[in-house]
Short mmCIF file of C-alpha atoms in Angstrom, two decimals:
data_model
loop_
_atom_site.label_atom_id
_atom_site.label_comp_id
_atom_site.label_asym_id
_atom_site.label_seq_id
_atom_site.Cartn_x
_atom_site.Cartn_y
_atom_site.Cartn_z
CA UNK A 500 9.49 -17.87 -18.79
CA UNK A 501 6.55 -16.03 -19.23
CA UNK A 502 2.44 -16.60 -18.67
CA UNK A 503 -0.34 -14.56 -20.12
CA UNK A 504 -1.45 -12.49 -17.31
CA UNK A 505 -4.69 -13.45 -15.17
CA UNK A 506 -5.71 -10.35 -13.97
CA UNK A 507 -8.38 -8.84 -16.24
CA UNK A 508 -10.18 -5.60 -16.27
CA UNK A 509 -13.16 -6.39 -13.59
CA UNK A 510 -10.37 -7.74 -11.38
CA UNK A 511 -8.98 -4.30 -11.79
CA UNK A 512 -11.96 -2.61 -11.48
CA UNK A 513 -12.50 -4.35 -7.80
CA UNK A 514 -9.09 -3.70 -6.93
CA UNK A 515 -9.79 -0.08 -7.52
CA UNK A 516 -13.32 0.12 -5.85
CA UNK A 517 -11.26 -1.02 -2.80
CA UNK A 518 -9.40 1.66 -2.46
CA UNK A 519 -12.21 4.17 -2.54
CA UNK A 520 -14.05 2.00 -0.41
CA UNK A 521 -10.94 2.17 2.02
CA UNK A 522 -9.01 5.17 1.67
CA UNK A 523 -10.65 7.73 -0.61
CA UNK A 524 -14.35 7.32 -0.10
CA UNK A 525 -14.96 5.23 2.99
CA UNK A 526 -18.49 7.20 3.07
CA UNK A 527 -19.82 5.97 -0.33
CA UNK A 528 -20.41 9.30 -1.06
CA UNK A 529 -18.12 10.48 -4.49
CA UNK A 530 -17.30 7.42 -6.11
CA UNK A 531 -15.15 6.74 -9.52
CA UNK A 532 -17.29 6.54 -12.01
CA UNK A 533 -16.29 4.97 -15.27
CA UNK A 534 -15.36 7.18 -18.46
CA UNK A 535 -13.87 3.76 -20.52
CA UNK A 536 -11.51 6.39 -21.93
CA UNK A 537 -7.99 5.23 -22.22
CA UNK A 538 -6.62 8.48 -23.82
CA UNK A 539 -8.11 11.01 -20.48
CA UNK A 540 -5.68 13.23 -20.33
CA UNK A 541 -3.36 13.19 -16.55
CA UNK A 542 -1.08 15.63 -15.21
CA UNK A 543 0.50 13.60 -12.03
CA UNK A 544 0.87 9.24 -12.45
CA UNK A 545 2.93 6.99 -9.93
CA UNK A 546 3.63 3.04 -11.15
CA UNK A 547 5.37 -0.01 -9.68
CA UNK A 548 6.58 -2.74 -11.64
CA UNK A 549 6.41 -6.18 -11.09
CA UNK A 550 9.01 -8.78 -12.41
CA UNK A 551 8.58 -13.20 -12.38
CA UNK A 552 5.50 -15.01 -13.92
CA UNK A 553 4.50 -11.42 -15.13
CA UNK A 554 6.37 -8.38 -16.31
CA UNK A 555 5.42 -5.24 -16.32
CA UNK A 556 3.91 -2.01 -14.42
CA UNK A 557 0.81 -0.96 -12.38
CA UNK A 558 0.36 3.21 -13.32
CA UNK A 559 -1.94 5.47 -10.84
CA UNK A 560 -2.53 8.43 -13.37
CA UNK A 561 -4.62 11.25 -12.92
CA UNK A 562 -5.08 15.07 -12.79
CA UNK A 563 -3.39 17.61 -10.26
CA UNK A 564 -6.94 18.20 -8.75
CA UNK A 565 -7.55 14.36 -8.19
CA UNK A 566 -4.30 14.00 -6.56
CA UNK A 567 -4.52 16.44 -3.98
CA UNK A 568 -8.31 15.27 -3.20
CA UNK A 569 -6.55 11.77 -3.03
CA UNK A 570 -4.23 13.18 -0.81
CA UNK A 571 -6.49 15.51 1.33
CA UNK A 572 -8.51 12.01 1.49
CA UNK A 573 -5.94 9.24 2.63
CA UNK A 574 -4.30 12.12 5.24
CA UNK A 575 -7.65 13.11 6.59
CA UNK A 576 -6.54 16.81 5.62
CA UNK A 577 -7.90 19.77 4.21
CA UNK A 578 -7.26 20.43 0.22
CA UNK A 579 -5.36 23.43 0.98
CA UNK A 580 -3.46 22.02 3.44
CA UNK A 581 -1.95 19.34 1.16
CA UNK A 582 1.44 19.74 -0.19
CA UNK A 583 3.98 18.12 -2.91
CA UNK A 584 4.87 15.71 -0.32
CA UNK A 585 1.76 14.76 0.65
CA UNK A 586 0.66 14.36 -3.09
CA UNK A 587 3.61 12.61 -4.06
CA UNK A 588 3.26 10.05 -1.11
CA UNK A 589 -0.34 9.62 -1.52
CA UNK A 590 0.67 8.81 -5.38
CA UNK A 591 3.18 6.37 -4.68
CA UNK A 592 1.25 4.26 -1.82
CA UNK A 593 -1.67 3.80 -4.58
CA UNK A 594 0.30 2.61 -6.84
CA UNK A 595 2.00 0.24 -4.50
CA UNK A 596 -1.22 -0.70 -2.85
CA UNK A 597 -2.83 -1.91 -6.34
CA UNK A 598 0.22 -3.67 -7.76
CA UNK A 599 0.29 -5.71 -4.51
CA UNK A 600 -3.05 -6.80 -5.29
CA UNK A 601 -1.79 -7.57 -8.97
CA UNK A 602 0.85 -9.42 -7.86
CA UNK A 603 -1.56 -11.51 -5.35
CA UNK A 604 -3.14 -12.41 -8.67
CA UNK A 605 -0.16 -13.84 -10.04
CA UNK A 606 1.30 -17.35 -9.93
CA UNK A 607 3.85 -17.18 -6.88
CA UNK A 608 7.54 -15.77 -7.27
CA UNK A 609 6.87 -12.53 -8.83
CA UNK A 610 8.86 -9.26 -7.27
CA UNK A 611 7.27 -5.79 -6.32
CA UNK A 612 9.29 -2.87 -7.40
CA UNK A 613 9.00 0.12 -4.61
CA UNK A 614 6.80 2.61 -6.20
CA UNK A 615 8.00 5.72 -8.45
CA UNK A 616 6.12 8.93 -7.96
CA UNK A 617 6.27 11.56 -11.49
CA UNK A 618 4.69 15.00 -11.31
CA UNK A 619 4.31 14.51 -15.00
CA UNK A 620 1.31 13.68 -17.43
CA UNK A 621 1.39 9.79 -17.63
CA UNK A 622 1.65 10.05 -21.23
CA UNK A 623 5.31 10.94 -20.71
CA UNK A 624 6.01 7.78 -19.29
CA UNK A 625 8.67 6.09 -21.08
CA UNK A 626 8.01 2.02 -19.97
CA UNK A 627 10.45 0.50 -22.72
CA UNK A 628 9.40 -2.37 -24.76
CA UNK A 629 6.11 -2.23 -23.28
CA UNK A 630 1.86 -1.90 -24.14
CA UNK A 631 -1.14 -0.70 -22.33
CA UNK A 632 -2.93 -4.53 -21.96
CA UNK A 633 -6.27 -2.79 -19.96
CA UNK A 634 -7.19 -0.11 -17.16
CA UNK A 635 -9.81 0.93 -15.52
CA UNK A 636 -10.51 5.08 -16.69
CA UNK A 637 -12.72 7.19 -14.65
CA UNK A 638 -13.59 10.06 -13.45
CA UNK A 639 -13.66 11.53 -9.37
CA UNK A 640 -15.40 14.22 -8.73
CA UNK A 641 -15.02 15.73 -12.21
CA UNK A 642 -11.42 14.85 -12.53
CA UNK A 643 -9.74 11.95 -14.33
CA UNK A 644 -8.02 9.15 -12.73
CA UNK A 645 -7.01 5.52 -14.17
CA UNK A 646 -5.36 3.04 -13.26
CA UNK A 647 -3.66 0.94 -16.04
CA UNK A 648 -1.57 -2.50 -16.84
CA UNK A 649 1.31 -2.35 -19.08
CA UNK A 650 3.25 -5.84 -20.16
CA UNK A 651 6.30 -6.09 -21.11
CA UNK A 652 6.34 -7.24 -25.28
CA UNK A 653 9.91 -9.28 -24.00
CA UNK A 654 7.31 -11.57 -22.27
CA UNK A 655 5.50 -11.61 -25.32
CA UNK A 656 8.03 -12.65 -27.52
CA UNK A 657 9.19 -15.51 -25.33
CA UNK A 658 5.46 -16.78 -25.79
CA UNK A 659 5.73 -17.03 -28.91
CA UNK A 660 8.88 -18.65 -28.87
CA UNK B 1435 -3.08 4.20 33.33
CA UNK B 1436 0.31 4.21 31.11
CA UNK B 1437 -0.89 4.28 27.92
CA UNK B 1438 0.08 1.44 24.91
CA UNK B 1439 2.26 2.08 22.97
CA UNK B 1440 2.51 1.36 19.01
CA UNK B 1441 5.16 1.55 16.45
CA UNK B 1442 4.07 2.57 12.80
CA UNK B 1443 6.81 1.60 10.44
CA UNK B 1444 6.31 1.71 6.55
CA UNK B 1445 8.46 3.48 4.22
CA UNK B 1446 5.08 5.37 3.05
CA UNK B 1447 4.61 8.41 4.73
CA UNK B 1448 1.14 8.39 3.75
CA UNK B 1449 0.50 5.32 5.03
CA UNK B 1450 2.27 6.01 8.58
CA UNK B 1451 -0.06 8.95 8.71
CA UNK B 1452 -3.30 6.75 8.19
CA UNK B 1453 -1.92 4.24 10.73
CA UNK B 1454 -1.18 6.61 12.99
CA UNK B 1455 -4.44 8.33 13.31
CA UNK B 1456 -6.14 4.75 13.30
CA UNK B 1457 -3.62 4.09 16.73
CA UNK B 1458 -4.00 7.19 18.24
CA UNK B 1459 -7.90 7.13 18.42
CA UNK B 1460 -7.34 4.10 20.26
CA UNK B 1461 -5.15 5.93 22.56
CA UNK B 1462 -2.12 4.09 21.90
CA UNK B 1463 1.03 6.49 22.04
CA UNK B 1464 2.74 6.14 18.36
CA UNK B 1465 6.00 6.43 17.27
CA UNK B 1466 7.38 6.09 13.61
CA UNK B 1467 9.86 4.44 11.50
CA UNK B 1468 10.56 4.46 7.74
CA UNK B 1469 12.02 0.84 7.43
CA UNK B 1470 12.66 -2.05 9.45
CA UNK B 1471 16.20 -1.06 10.12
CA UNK B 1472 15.34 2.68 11.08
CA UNK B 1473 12.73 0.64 13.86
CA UNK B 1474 14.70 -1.90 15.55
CA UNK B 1475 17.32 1.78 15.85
CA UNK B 1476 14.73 3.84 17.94
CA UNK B 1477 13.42 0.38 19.82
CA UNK B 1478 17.29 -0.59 20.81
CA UNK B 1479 17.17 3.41 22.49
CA UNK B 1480 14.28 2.68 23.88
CA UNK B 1481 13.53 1.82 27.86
CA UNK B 1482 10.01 0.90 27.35
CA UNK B 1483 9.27 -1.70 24.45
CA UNK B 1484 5.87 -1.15 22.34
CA UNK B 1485 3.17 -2.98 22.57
CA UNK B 1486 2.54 -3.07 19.13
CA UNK B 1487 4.02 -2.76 15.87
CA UNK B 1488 2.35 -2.94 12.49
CA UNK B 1489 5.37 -3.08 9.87
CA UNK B 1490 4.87 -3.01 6.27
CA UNK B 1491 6.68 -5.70 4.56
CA UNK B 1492 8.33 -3.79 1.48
CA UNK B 1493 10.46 -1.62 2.23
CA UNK B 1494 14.44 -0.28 1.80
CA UNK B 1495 16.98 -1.32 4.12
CA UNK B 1496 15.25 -3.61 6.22
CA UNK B 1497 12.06 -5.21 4.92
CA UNK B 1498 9.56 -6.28 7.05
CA UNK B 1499 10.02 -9.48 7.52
CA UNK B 1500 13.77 -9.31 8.39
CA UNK B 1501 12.29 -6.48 11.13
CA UNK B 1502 10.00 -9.60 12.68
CA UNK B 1503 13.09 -12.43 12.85
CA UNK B 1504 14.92 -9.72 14.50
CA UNK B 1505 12.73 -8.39 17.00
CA UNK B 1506 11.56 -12.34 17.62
CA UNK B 1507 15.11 -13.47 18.07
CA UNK B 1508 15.59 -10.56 20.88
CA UNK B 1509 14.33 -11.50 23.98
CA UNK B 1510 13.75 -8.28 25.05
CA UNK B 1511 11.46 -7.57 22.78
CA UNK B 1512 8.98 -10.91 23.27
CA UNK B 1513 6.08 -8.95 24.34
CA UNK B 1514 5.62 -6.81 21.51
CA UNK B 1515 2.63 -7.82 19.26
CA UNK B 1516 3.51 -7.64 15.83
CA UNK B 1517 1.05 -7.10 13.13
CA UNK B 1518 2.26 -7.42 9.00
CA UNK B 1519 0.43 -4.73 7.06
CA UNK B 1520 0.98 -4.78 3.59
CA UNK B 1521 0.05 -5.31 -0.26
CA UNK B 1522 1.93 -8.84 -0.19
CA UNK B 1523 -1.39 -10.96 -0.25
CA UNK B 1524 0.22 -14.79 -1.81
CA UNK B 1525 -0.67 -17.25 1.01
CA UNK B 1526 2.10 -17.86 0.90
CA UNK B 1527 3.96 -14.66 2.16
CA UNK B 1528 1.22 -14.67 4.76
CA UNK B 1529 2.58 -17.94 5.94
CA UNK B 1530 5.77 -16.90 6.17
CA UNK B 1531 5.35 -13.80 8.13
CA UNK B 1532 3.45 -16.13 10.38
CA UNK B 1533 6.09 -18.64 10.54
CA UNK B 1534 8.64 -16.26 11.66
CA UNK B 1535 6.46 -14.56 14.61
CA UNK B 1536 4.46 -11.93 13.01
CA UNK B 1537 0.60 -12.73 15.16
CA UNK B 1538 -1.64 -11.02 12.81
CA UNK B 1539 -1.70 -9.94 9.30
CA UNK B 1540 -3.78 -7.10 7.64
CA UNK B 1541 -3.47 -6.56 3.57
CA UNK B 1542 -3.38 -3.34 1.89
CA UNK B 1543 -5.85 -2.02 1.39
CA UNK B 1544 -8.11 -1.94 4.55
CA UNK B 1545 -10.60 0.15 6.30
CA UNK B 1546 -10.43 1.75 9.73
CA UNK B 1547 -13.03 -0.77 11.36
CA UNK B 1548 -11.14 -3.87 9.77
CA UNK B 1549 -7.67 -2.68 11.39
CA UNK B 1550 -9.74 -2.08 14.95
CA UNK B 1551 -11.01 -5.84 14.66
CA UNK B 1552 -7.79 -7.36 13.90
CA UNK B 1553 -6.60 -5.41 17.29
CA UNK B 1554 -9.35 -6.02 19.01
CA UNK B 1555 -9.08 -9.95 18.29
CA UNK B 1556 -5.40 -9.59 19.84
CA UNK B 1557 -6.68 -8.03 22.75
CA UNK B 1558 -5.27 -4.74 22.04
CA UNK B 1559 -8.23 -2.85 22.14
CA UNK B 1560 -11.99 -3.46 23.57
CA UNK B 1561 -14.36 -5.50 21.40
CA UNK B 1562 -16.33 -3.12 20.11
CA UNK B 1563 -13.89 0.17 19.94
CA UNK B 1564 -14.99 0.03 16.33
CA UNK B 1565 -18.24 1.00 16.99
#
């Protein structure tokens, strides 16, 4: 069984302004600041997927530059000082930190997938069966980062069952 | 003064770092563990038990809250504050960390200062080391 999902935009958007308040901006000093541009290009995304009342995945996306900031940012390091690792783990705990917060949303029962990290553009993504249902698109210090919903179209079809 | 000790386990190593660094400004000595299974390894080798542990709860191997029946069902290891810190925000979860022994419970994400007033209301760390 399936239910439409109850986690809009703004919810994401707060989710989001969390983790720059937290992790990658505690100074208030270089916020995200909205571009409302689904198609930004990315070089780097990381997603977890959630399964119950709700299917489908939570995707980090955003450009080689933002990632490394990100990481330079959670690890308290210098940018040239970060490396693959440190990117790719930076990625992943996003990710994972804003699907938990989606799946808080969500009636009670759903699963949290550990997160997958993809040195890739997000638009090679393959999520089978799936579609983009909102995101929050912005841009950090000049480079492009989003963070987006994608539902599974199974659950959809059960709906309409 | 012997200095308090903390465990960091979460299967992020990002996160462990962040933890870390939060710990070790409090002086705390910190170890680390990837998973709950990895942690209860290094504590069984160990002579002197933390004081503290803040365990994620998702993770391979040994989840978090398997890591907190264990460690609560070992008498040996009675005096160690344990402290869930994770995305898993349902009231329910939080509940049930609670129910099997975990004392506090911090959700992902937090800042610095919150993290030093959860330990600070355990009487880990001064009122006030936040500021």
């Amino acid at each position: 069984m399936s239910i439409e999902v109850e986690v809009d935009e703004s919810d994401l958007a707060e989710m989001v302004e969390q983790v720059w308040e937290s992790y990658l901006d505690p100074e208030g000093v270089s916020p995200l600041i909205p571009t409302y541009d689904e198609n930004q290009p990315s070089e780097v995304h990381s997603s977890v997927s959630i399964t119950g009342s709700w299917t489908g995945h939570v995707v980090y996306a955003s450009s080689r530059a933002a990632a490394v900031r990100a990481a330079a940012a959670f690890l308290a390091m210098d940018l040239d000082e970060v490396s693959e690792d440190d990117m790719s783990d930076t990625l992943g705990e996003l990710a994972n930190i804003v699907g938990g917060n989606v799946k808080a949303m969500l009636p009670p029962g759903s699963q949290l997938s550990l997160p997958q990290v993809n040195l890739t553009p997000e638009s090679s993504a393959r999520f089978p069966n799936t579609q983009r249902i909102g995101g929050v698109y912005g841009v950090w210090e000049g480079e492009p980062v989003s963070v987006s919903m994608w539902q599974s179209r199974i659950d959809n079809k059960e709906e309409g069952a | 003064m012997t200095p308090m000790r903390a465990m960091v386990i979460d299967d992020s190593r990002a996160m462990r770092m962040i933890l870390k660094r939060i710990v070790t400004k409090l002086n705390f000595e910190a170890v680390e563990a990837g998973d709950g299974k990895e942690a209860l390894d290094l504590l069984a080798d160990m002579t002197e038990v933390p004081d503290l542990a803040l365990i994620d709860w998702n993770m391979p191997n040994m989840n978090g809250l398997e890591f907190v029946t264990k460690v609560r069902a070992d008498p040996r290891l009675r005096e160690m504050t344990l402290v869930m810190v994770t995305t898993e925000s349902e009231q329910s979860q939080i509940v049930r960390a609670l129910a099997a022994g975990a004392h506090e419970y911090v959700i992902k994400p937090f800042t610095e200062g919150a993290m030093i007033e959860k330990l600070a209301l355990l009487g880990l760390v001064p009122t006030g080391a936040n500021s």
